[in-house]
Tab-separated table of C-alpha atoms in Angstrom:
chain	number	residue	atom	x	y	z
P	33	MET	CA	74.281	113.614	129.743
P	34	ASN	CA	73.389	116.956	131.294
P	35	SER	CA	74.124	120.595	130.557
P	36	LYS	CA	75.038	122.118	133.958
P	37	LEU	CA	77.736	124.274	132.430
P	38	SER	CA	76.684	127.922	132.414
P	39	TYR	CA	77.474	128.485	136.110
P	40	MET	CA	80.613	126.373	135.961
P	41	VAL	CA	82.124	128.405	133.109
P	42	GLY	CA	81.771	131.576	135.151
P	43	VAL	CA	83.577	130.005	138.105
P	44	LEU	CA	86.381	128.612	135.945
P	45	ALA	CA	86.969	131.912	134.203
P	46	ALA	CA	87.809	133.521	137.547
P	47	ALA	CA	90.366	130.877	138.552
P	48	GLY	CA	94.128	131.499	138.457
P	49	LEU	CA	95.970	130.472	135.287
P	50	CYS	CA	99.473	129.761	134.057
P	51	SER	CA	101.016	128.370	130.911
P	52	HIS	CA	101.683	124.652	130.669
P	53	SER	CA	104.568	122.790	129.133
P	54	LEU	CA	104.791	119.610	127.111
P	55	TRP	CA	106.632	116.448	128.062
P	56	ALA	CA	109.628	115.383	126.011
P	57	GLN	CA	109.484	112.522	123.547
P	58	SER	CA	110.410	109.025	124.632
P	59	SER	CA	113.971	107.757	124.546
P	60	PRO	CA	115.229	106.956	121.014
P	61	SER	CA	115.543	103.276	122.067
P	62	PHE	CA	111.774	103.053	122.516
P	63	VAL	CA	108.783	103.566	120.263
P	64	GLU	CA	105.569	105.059	121.634
P	65	VAL	CA	102.474	103.023	120.805
P	66	PRO	CA	99.405	105.103	121.685
P	67	LEU	CA	96.877	103.192	123.782
P	68	TYR	CA	94.576	106.158	124.276
P	69	THR	CA	95.102	109.881	123.869
P	70	THR	CA	92.784	112.882	123.817
P	71	GLY	CA	92.819	116.646	124.158
P	72	PHE	CA	89.015	116.829	124.574
P	73	GLU	CA	88.743	119.005	121.476
P	74	THR	CA	85.755	119.792	119.287
P	75	ASN	CA	87.295	117.951	116.341
P	76	GLU	CA	87.390	114.828	118.511
P	77	GLY	CA	83.661	115.104	119.093
P	78	TYR	CA	83.681	116.704	122.565
P	79	SER	CA	81.129	119.376	123.436
P	80	THR	CA	80.919	121.815	126.339
P	81	LEU	CA	77.145	121.242	126.432
P	82	TYR	CA	77.385	117.851	128.098
P	83	THR	CA	79.155	115.921	130.823
P	84	LEU	CA	82.453	114.234	129.974
P	85	ALA	CA	80.842	110.877	130.750
P	86	GLY	CA	78.977	109.803	127.636
P	87	GLN	CA	81.379	111.498	125.240
P	88	GLY	CA	84.279	109.732	123.530
P	89	ASP	CA	83.471	106.485	125.389
P	90	TRP	CA	84.205	108.042	128.785
P	91	GLN	CA	82.219	106.514	131.634
P	92	GLU	CA	81.326	107.538	135.197
P	93	THR	CA	80.574	105.747	138.453
P	94	SER	CA	77.937	108.291	139.549
P	95	ASP	CA	76.337	111.483	138.281
P	96	GLY	CA	78.617	113.976	140.032
P	97	GLY	CA	80.165	116.987	138.367
P	98	ASN	CA	82.220	116.381	135.241
P	99	GLY	CA	82.272	117.917	131.798
P	100	ILE	CA	84.143	119.966	129.210
P	101	VAL	CA	85.245	123.594	129.571
P	102	PRO	CA	86.651	125.914	126.878
P	103	ASP	CA	90.102	127.499	127.124
P	104	PHE	CA	90.686	127.101	130.856
P	105	PHE	CA	94.331	126.614	129.906
P	106	PRO	CA	94.775	129.697	127.681
P	107	GLY	CA	95.387	128.874	124.051
P	108	SER	CA	94.959	125.126	124.604
P	109	GLY	CA	91.413	124.619	123.345
P	110	GLN	CA	89.056	122.572	125.484
P	111	GLN	CA	89.751	120.733	128.745
P	112	ALA	CA	87.831	118.250	130.897
P	113	TYR	CA	86.943	118.742	134.558
P	114	ILE	CA	85.759	116.732	137.555
P	115	GLY	CA	84.276	118.077	140.788
P	116	LEU	CA	82.459	121.359	141.518
P	117	PHE	CA	78.891	120.000	141.265
P	118	PRO	CA	77.860	117.385	143.866
P	119	PRO	CA	76.201	114.083	142.925
P	120	SER	CA	72.403	114.044	143.003
P	121	ALA	CA	72.627	111.658	145.982
P	122	ALA	CA	75.318	111.634	148.646
P	123	GLN	CA	78.326	109.724	147.313
P	124	ALA	CA	81.791	109.114	148.711
P	125	SER	CA	83.369	109.533	145.299
P	126	VAL	CA	82.836	110.317	141.638
P	127	THR	CA	85.077	108.648	139.056
P	128	VAL	CA	85.391	109.100	135.311
P	129	TYR	CA	87.417	106.689	133.201
P	130	HIS	CA	88.127	105.433	129.689
P	131	ASP	CA	88.901	101.765	129.015
P	132	LEU	CA	92.193	100.938	127.299
P	133	PRO	CA	92.768	98.343	124.535
P	134	ALA	CA	92.577	94.728	125.666
P	135	THR	CA	96.057	93.827	124.407
P	136	MET	CA	99.458	95.469	124.287
P	137	VAL	CA	102.429	94.866	122.024
P	138	SER	CA	104.638	93.646	124.886
P	139	GLY	CA	101.889	91.714	126.683
P	140	SER	CA	102.531	91.228	130.385
P	141	ASN	CA	105.965	92.876	130.057
P	142	ALA	CA	104.558	96.211	128.922
P	143	VAL	CA	106.061	99.537	129.950
P	144	VAL	CA	103.322	102.177	130.055
P	145	ARG	CA	103.646	105.941	130.278
P	146	PHE	CA	100.706	108.082	131.390
P	147	THR	CA	100.959	111.852	131.009
P	148	VAL	CA	98.400	114.517	131.786
P	149	SER	CA	98.271	118.242	132.496
P	150	PHE	CA	95.949	119.347	135.292
P	151	GLU	CA	95.097	122.173	137.647
P	152	LEU	CA	93.431	121.916	141.058
P	153	VAL	CA	91.099	124.757	142.043
P	154	ASP	CA	90.239	125.393	145.695
P	155	SER	CA	86.717	125.444	147.158
P	156	VAL	CA	84.709	128.600	147.637
P	157	ASN	CA	82.358	126.966	150.159
P	158	GLY	CA	85.153	126.043	152.585
P	159	LYS	CA	84.702	122.268	152.151
P	160	ARG	CA	87.696	120.479	150.684
P	161	ASP	CA	88.091	117.052	149.170
P	162	ASN	CA	90.711	114.893	147.458
P	163	PHE	CA	91.469	114.193	143.791
P	164	GLN	CA	93.141	110.985	142.704
P	165	TRP	CA	94.697	109.357	139.661
P	166	THR	CA	94.273	105.577	139.885
P	167	PHE	CA	95.597	102.632	137.851
P	168	LEU	CA	93.378	99.519	137.583
P	169	ASN	CA	94.014	96.284	135.717
P	170	ARG	CA	91.744	94.789	133.061
P	171	SER	CA	89.760	92.990	135.753
P	172	GLN	CA	89.127	96.389	137.380
P	173	GLN	CA	91.310	95.448	140.336
P	174	PHE	CA	93.074	98.298	142.099
P	175	LEU	CA	96.825	98.591	141.463
P	176	PHE	CA	97.927	101.970	142.834
P	177	SER	CA	96.792	105.573	143.221
P	178	LEU	CA	98.233	109.083	143.573
P	179	ASP	CA	96.217	111.403	145.814
P	180	PHE	CA	96.043	115.215	146.104
P	181	ASP	CA	94.494	116.408	149.375
P	182	MET	CA	92.889	119.846	148.976
P	183	GLU	CA	92.752	120.342	152.763
P	184	THR	CA	96.342	119.496	153.720
P	185	LEU	CA	97.811	120.228	150.247
P	186	GLY	CA	99.792	117.021	150.599
P	187	ILE	CA	100.462	114.379	147.951
P	188	SER	CA	100.213	110.733	148.966
P	189	TYR	CA	99.981	107.351	147.254
P	190	ALA	CA	98.343	104.001	147.905
P	191	LEU	CA	99.334	100.487	146.881
P	192	ASN	CA	97.099	97.428	146.705
P	193	ASP	CA	97.893	96.396	150.252
P	194	THR	CA	96.272	97.234	153.600
P	195	ALA	CA	98.520	100.160	154.543
P	196	GLY	CA	96.296	102.885	153.076
P	197	PHE	CA	97.710	106.128	151.741
P	198	ARG	CA	101.360	106.949	152.366
P	199	ALA	CA	102.703	110.504	152.378
P	200	THR	CA	105.212	111.328	149.652
P	201	GLY	CA	106.593	114.272	151.619
P	202	GLU	CA	105.658	116.537	148.719
P	203	ASP	CA	103.119	119.389	148.876
P	204	PHE	CA	101.320	121.387	146.200
P	205	LEU	CA	99.484	124.692	145.792
P	206	PRO	CA	96.005	124.722	144.225
P	207	SER	CA	96.977	127.054	141.416
P	208	GLY	CA	98.977	126.673	138.248
P	209	ILE	CA	99.176	123.738	135.882
P	210	PHE	CA	100.934	120.507	136.780
P	211	ASP	CA	102.479	118.268	134.121
P	212	MET	CA	102.461	114.755	135.520
P	213	GLU	CA	104.074	111.588	134.228
P	214	ILE	CA	103.530	108.119	135.674
P	215	LEU	CA	105.751	105.357	134.312
P	216	ALA	CA	104.590	101.798	135.019
P	217	ASP	CA	107.000	98.989	134.134
P	218	PHE	CA	104.989	95.775	134.386
P	219	SER	CA	108.035	93.636	133.579
P	220	LYS	CA	109.698	94.939	136.752
P	221	ASN	CA	106.456	95.398	138.733
P	222	GLU	CA	107.500	98.982	139.390
P	223	TRP	CA	106.020	102.469	138.994
P	224	SER	CA	107.268	106.019	139.475
P	225	ALA	CA	105.725	109.464	139.160
P	226	THR	CA	107.040	112.951	138.450
P	227	ILE	CA	105.294	116.329	138.521
P	228	ASN	CA	106.866	119.144	136.531
P	229	ASN	CA	109.888	116.838	136.121
P	230	GLN	CA	110.347	116.496	139.896
P	231	PRO	CA	110.200	112.966	141.391
P	232	VAL	CA	107.176	112.415	143.612
P	233	VAL	CA	107.061	108.600	143.835
P	234	THR	CA	110.023	106.402	142.977
P	235	ALA	CA	110.194	102.648	142.286
P	236	GLN	CA	107.090	101.446	144.107
P	237	PRO	CA	105.455	98.079	143.325
P	238	ILE	CA	102.620	98.100	140.829
P	239	SER	CA	101.121	95.239	142.803
P	240	THR	CA	102.070	93.926	146.223
P	241	ARG	CA	100.052	90.764	145.674
P	242	PRO	CA	101.134	87.581	143.847
P	243	GLY	CA	100.526	87.416	140.121
P	244	THR	CA	98.263	84.402	140.632
P	245	GLU	CA	95.991	86.567	142.753
P	246	ILE	CA	95.969	89.738	140.689
P	247	SER	CA	97.105	90.208	137.101
P	248	ARG	CA	99.640	92.935	136.391
P	249	ASP	CA	98.161	94.567	133.318
P	250	LEU	CA	96.443	97.892	132.652
P	251	GLY	CA	92.729	98.386	132.058
P	252	ASN	CA	92.317	102.119	132.657
P	253	VAL	CA	93.653	105.202	134.417
P	254	ASP	CA	90.818	106.745	136.448
P	255	VAL	CA	90.407	110.264	137.764
P	256	THR	CA	88.429	110.417	141.010
P	257	TRP	CA	86.843	113.123	143.117
P	258	ALA	CA	87.055	111.615	146.614
P	259	ILE	CA	84.513	113.501	148.722
P	260	TYR	CA	85.607	113.885	152.344
P	261	ASP	CA	82.069	114.437	153.671
P	262	PRO	CA	79.495	113.054	151.212
P	263	ALA	CA	76.772	115.123	152.869
P	264	ASN	CA	78.789	118.326	152.428
P	265	PRO	CA	81.026	118.113	149.350
P	266	GLY	CA	83.364	120.925	148.473
P	267	ASP	CA	83.002	122.893	145.283
P	268	ASN	CA	86.685	122.340	144.542
P	269	PHE	CA	87.482	120.799	141.166
P	270	MET	CA	90.224	119.526	138.855
P	271	VAL	CA	90.669	120.565	135.229
P	272	PHE	CA	92.765	118.235	133.056
P	273	ASP	CA	93.994	118.072	129.482
P	274	ASP	CA	96.321	116.194	127.128
P	275	TYR	CA	95.380	112.851	128.663
P	276	ARG	CA	97.759	110.354	127.089
P	277	VAL	CA	98.485	106.662	127.709
P	278	VAL	CA	101.204	105.054	125.570
P	279	GLU	CA	103.102	101.800	125.610
P	280	LEU	CA	106.879	102.140	125.332
P	281	VAL	CA	108.072	99.333	123.090
P	282	PRO	CA	111.799	98.601	122.657
P	283	ALA	CA	112.505	99.719	119.121
P	284	ALA	CA	113.584	97.341	116.385
P	285	GLN	CA	116.158	98.411	113.797
P	286	ILE	CA	117.436	97.508	110.338
P	287	SER	CA	120.949	98.540	109.362
P	288	GLY	CA	123.526	97.767	106.731
P	289	PHE	CA	125.775	99.220	104.041
P	290	VAL	CA	125.912	100.030	100.347
P	291	LEU	CA	129.358	99.059	99.089
P	292	SER	CA	131.201	99.188	95.780
P	293	ASP	CA	132.891	96.108	94.370
P	294	THR	CA	136.040	97.747	93.017
P	295	ASN	CA	137.967	94.534	92.251
P	296	SER	CA	135.147	92.554	90.584
P	297	ASN	CA	135.058	89.755	93.151
P	298	ASN	CA	131.344	90.197	94.025
P	299	THR	CA	132.224	91.519	97.480
P	300	GLY	CA	131.868	95.145	98.497
P	301	ASP	CA	135.160	96.766	99.498
P	302	ALA	CA	134.514	100.540	99.309
P	303	PRO	CA	131.659	102.637	100.748
P	304	LEU	CA	129.075	104.387	98.609
P	305	ALA	CA	127.698	107.559	100.227
P	306	GLY	CA	124.435	109.307	99.388
P	307	VAL	CA	122.561	106.239	98.153
P	308	THR	CA	118.812	106.393	98.858
P	309	LEU	CA	117.141	103.468	100.633
P	310	THR	CA	113.388	103.098	101.133
P	311	LEU	CA	111.730	101.084	103.895
P	312	LYS	CA	108.612	99.196	102.841
P	313	THR	CA	106.272	96.650	104.350
P	314	GLY	CA	106.943	92.949	103.887
P	315	ALA	CA	104.484	93.069	100.986
P	316	GLY	CA	106.417	95.902	99.327
P	317	ALA	CA	104.026	98.756	100.161
P	318	ASP	CA	105.266	102.209	101.136
P	319	ILE	CA	105.333	103.086	104.837
P	320	ASP	CA	104.048	106.598	105.452
P	321	SER	CA	106.702	108.585	107.327
P	322	ASN	CA	104.282	111.427	108.134
P	323	PRO	CA	100.644	110.303	108.444
P	324	ALA	CA	99.623	113.825	109.486
P	325	THR	CA	100.393	115.069	105.946
P	326	PRO	CA	97.978	114.193	103.104
P	327	GLY	CA	99.192	111.423	100.831
P	328	VAL	CA	101.924	108.888	101.498
P	329	GLN	CA	105.414	110.138	102.298
P	330	PRO	CA	107.759	107.152	101.792
P	331	THR	CA	110.151	106.302	104.608
P	332	THR	CA	113.648	106.896	103.223
P	333	THR	CA	117.220	107.411	104.340
P	334	THR	CA	120.596	107.846	102.635
P	335	THR	CA	123.938	106.221	103.238
P	336	SER	CA	126.556	108.097	105.221
P	337	THR	CA	130.191	108.655	104.225
P	338	ASN	CA	131.072	105.115	105.345
P	339	GLY	CA	128.232	103.660	103.268
P	340	SER	CA	126.064	102.789	106.260
P	341	TYR	CA	122.335	103.264	106.705
P	342	VAL	CA	119.875	102.732	109.558
P	343	PHE	CA	116.115	102.468	109.840
P	344	GLY	CA	115.446	102.771	113.554
P	345	GLY	CA	112.470	103.179	115.830
P	346	LEU	CA	110.581	100.244	114.287
P	347	LEU	CA	107.713	98.301	115.778
P	348	PRO	CA	107.448	94.527	115.314
P	349	GLY	CA	106.505	93.594	111.758
P	350	SER	CA	107.754	92.445	108.350
P	351	PHE	CA	109.824	94.739	106.145
P	352	GLN	CA	111.727	95.171	102.899
P	353	VAL	CA	114.501	97.644	102.088
P	354	HIS	CA	114.624	98.958	98.503
P	355	GLN	CA	117.704	100.577	97.029
P	356	THR	CA	117.528	103.398	94.469
P	357	GLN	CA	120.137	102.528	91.854
P	358	PRO	CA	123.134	104.873	92.228
P	359	PRO	CA	124.220	106.459	88.922
P	360	GLY	CA	127.251	104.871	87.292
P	361	TYR	CA	126.809	101.523	89.053
P	362	VAL	CA	125.125	98.209	88.429
P	363	SER	CA	123.758	96.014	91.214
P	364	VAL	CA	125.743	92.858	91.931
P	365	THR	CA	124.117	91.276	94.982
P	366	ASP	CA	122.468	91.983	98.307
P	367	ALA	CA	122.000	90.354	101.696
P	368	ASP	CA	119.288	87.881	100.672
P	369	GLY	CA	119.836	87.247	96.960
P	370	GLY	CA	116.904	87.584	94.584
P	371	ASN	CA	116.447	91.113	93.284
P	372	ALA	CA	119.786	92.784	94.031
P	373	ASP	CA	118.016	96.094	94.696
P	374	VAL	CA	115.595	94.704	97.298
P	375	ILE	CA	116.395	93.058	100.611
P	376	GLY	CA	113.398	91.140	101.862
P	377	ASP	CA	111.936	90.154	98.497
P	378	VAL	CA	112.927	86.512	98.904
P	379	THR	CA	111.724	86.373	102.508
P	380	PRO	CA	110.574	89.562	104.251
P	381	MET	CA	112.621	90.629	107.277
P	382	THR	CA	110.467	89.824	110.311
P	383	LEU	CA	111.347	91.890	113.379
P	384	ALA	CA	110.260	91.141	116.925
P	385	ILE	CA	110.366	93.621	119.815
P	386	GLY	CA	113.818	95.172	120.013
P	387	THR	CA	115.276	93.147	117.103
P	388	LEU	CA	118.484	94.624	115.676
P	389	LYS	CA	118.763	93.380	112.092
P	390	THR	CA	122.319	94.172	110.965
P	391	ASN	CA	124.488	93.649	107.867
P	392	GLN	CA	121.653	94.174	105.394
P	393	THR	CA	124.090	95.163	102.673
P	394	PHE	CA	123.873	95.991	98.963
P	395	VAL	CA	126.883	95.528	96.649
P	396	GLU	CA	127.322	97.653	93.521
P	397	ARG	CA	129.902	97.586	90.750
P	398	PRO	CA	131.061	100.503	88.588
P	399	ILE	CA	129.590	100.192	85.098
P	400	GLY	CA	133.132	100.104	83.653
P	401	GLN	CA	133.669	96.784	85.440
P	402	VAL	CA	130.705	94.937	83.936
P	403	VAL	CA	132.738	92.906	81.386
P	404	LYS	CA	136.329	92.304	80.454
P	405	LEU	CA	137.277	91.981	76.755
P	406	VAL	CA	140.450	89.981	76.103
P	407	PRO	CA	141.823	89.567	72.522
P	408	THR	CA	143.220	86.067	71.990
P	409	GLY	CA	144.482	86.007	68.370
P	410	TYR	CA	143.857	84.995	64.777
P	411	LEU	CA	142.679	81.519	63.912
P	412	GLY	CA	143.605	81.759	60.251
P	413	GLN	CA	140.653	81.744	57.907
P	414	LEU	CA	138.326	81.059	60.817
P	415	GLY	CA	138.693	84.626	62.022
P	416	PHE	CA	139.765	86.398	65.193
P	417	LEU	CA	139.048	84.905	68.620
P	418	LEU	CA	138.072	87.068	71.589
P	419	GLN	CA	137.342	86.128	75.137
P	420	VAL	CA	134.658	88.079	76.996
P	421	GLU	CA	134.545	87.706	80.772
P	422	VAL	CA	131.001	88.552	81.855
P	423	LEU	CA	131.085	89.863	85.425
P	424	VAL	CA	127.478	91.037	85.670
P	425	SER	CA	124.485	89.262	84.167
P	426	ALA	CA	122.911	91.524	81.514
P	427	THR	CA	122.498	91.813	77.766
P	428	HIS	CA	125.998	92.244	76.322
P	429	VAL	CA	126.479	92.863	72.595
P	430	VAL	CA	129.999	92.372	71.195
P	431	GLU	CA	130.549	94.695	68.229
P	432	ALA	CA	133.343	95.062	65.670
P	433	THR	CA	134.464	97.868	63.360
P	434	SER	CA	137.280	98.647	60.956
P	435	ASP	CA	136.711	102.378	60.655
P	436	TRP	CA	135.362	103.461	64.084
P	437	VAL	CA	132.178	104.584	62.337
P	438	GLN	CA	130.222	101.498	61.420
P	439	TRP	CA	129.920	99.023	64.290
P	440	THR	CA	128.590	95.545	63.511
P	441	PRO	CA	127.230	93.129	66.150
P	442	ILE	CA	129.028	89.798	66.090
P	443	ARG	CA	127.648	88.162	69.255
P	444	THR	CA	124.865	88.812	71.781
P	445	ILE	CA	125.271	87.435	75.282
P	446	ASN	CA	121.904	87.186	77.005
P	447	PRO	CA	121.122	87.719	80.700
P	448	GLY	CA	121.868	84.730	82.881
P	449	THR	CA	125.239	84.067	81.313
P	450	THR	CA	128.402	84.814	83.272
P	451	GLY	CA	132.018	83.709	83.194
P	452	VAL	CA	134.486	83.555	80.271
P	453	ILE	CA	132.898	83.222	76.826
P	454	ASP	CA	134.654	82.692	73.507
P	455	VAL	CA	133.533	85.051	70.742
P	456	LEU	CA	134.685	84.461	67.144
P	457	ASP	CA	134.781	87.259	64.553
P	458	SER	CA	134.583	85.137	61.404
P	459	ASN	CA	134.917	88.208	59.133
P	460	ALA	CA	138.124	89.501	60.687
P	461	SER	CA	140.361	88.169	57.872
P	462	SER	CA	138.503	90.368	55.381
P	463	TYR	CA	139.788	93.579	56.980
P	464	PRO	CA	143.296	94.978	57.376
P	465	ARG	CA	142.483	95.979	60.959
P	466	ARG	CA	139.703	95.326	63.429
P	467	PHE	CA	138.488	96.938	66.661
P	468	TYR	CA	136.062	95.542	69.211
P	469	ARG	CA	133.803	96.776	71.990
P	470	VAL	CA	131.034	95.462	74.237
P	471	LYS	CA	127.794	97.388	74.767
P	472	SER	CA	125.897	96.325	77.870
P	473	THR	CA	122.234	96.956	78.608
P	474	LEU	CA	121.829	96.907	82.390
């Protein structure tokens, strides 16, 4: 690395400036999976004392001008630059690049979005060159490129065929910040580009060559200073920031309902609103909903007025949904059996790309509908016979009293027992009157 920065900072400080905007988030039907993102900031390990190449795993093809500059975009911290200083030996181009991960969630069907903010600054020495953003696959084979000509101020693009650069019909001015987005859909073999939300390239092939000859995947997005006359390079340069490459993965989703069983038939027939659900991993661990905040913030939602809930924007993986017991209700069943307050405890819900897992429903019953107590009649000296219909498995204690003060247990029904159970009060004949109740521990 070198430290040719003192002169460069003085030149950059005199260049024209403007504020820059941020791109909108991806569509709600997709989840962004970062492949590589940087703002070239100090807290990422970048220093203005050295070239960009050699920091943060950035690499270069030759020793031409590149590095880090402070606050070229006002209020935006540090930026990177390429150009300005010529290579030590005459070179036709200088390229800096950062390799991307070897695999993507969607494999060969990946949809990739590249966004970057940049400004092009004209030469002082009267020599002008080109600056290019180029996509290469993992084998470092050329896919396509977008070119900015500092002499003609035209924007052109090249494909991996023999036609060379094609004019887009769009021009630019070497001042002000451009927000660029390139969307590459490898499943469709198609890419498009916008600058400041205006289309520049639309629906061009990522590769014009057969897949057996060149693989359609992404290895890196290069930035190149293409020097028109290697013996006399311009001192023009590009400053860039917020370099971001993400994969857009079709989002998976889990949805269902929390319903009340109002007629004691073990089937939900009325919605329960305001019930809290928590999304967890397949192993039952919390999923942090805000990693930027210290600690773990569980991922939760609540049921709407129709009892429905949704966990959307999910990446492939295994999940559980845990229900927080609503007051005044007891759990009856859920979508997979097992623990009636956890869906996914028997077998975790495994979601692939874009999976929509529906009808993951919990059924609750009002506590007043846990058991039914039905008096049957006297059996002479044997006592009084009751029938208890157990609707929800729990500990049920049948109690009797003759004065509404002292209640005496006459039968305990343990968890695991349901249905109609005969309960005999053998002491009933000893009292002129008798009252009964069932106390349930849920």
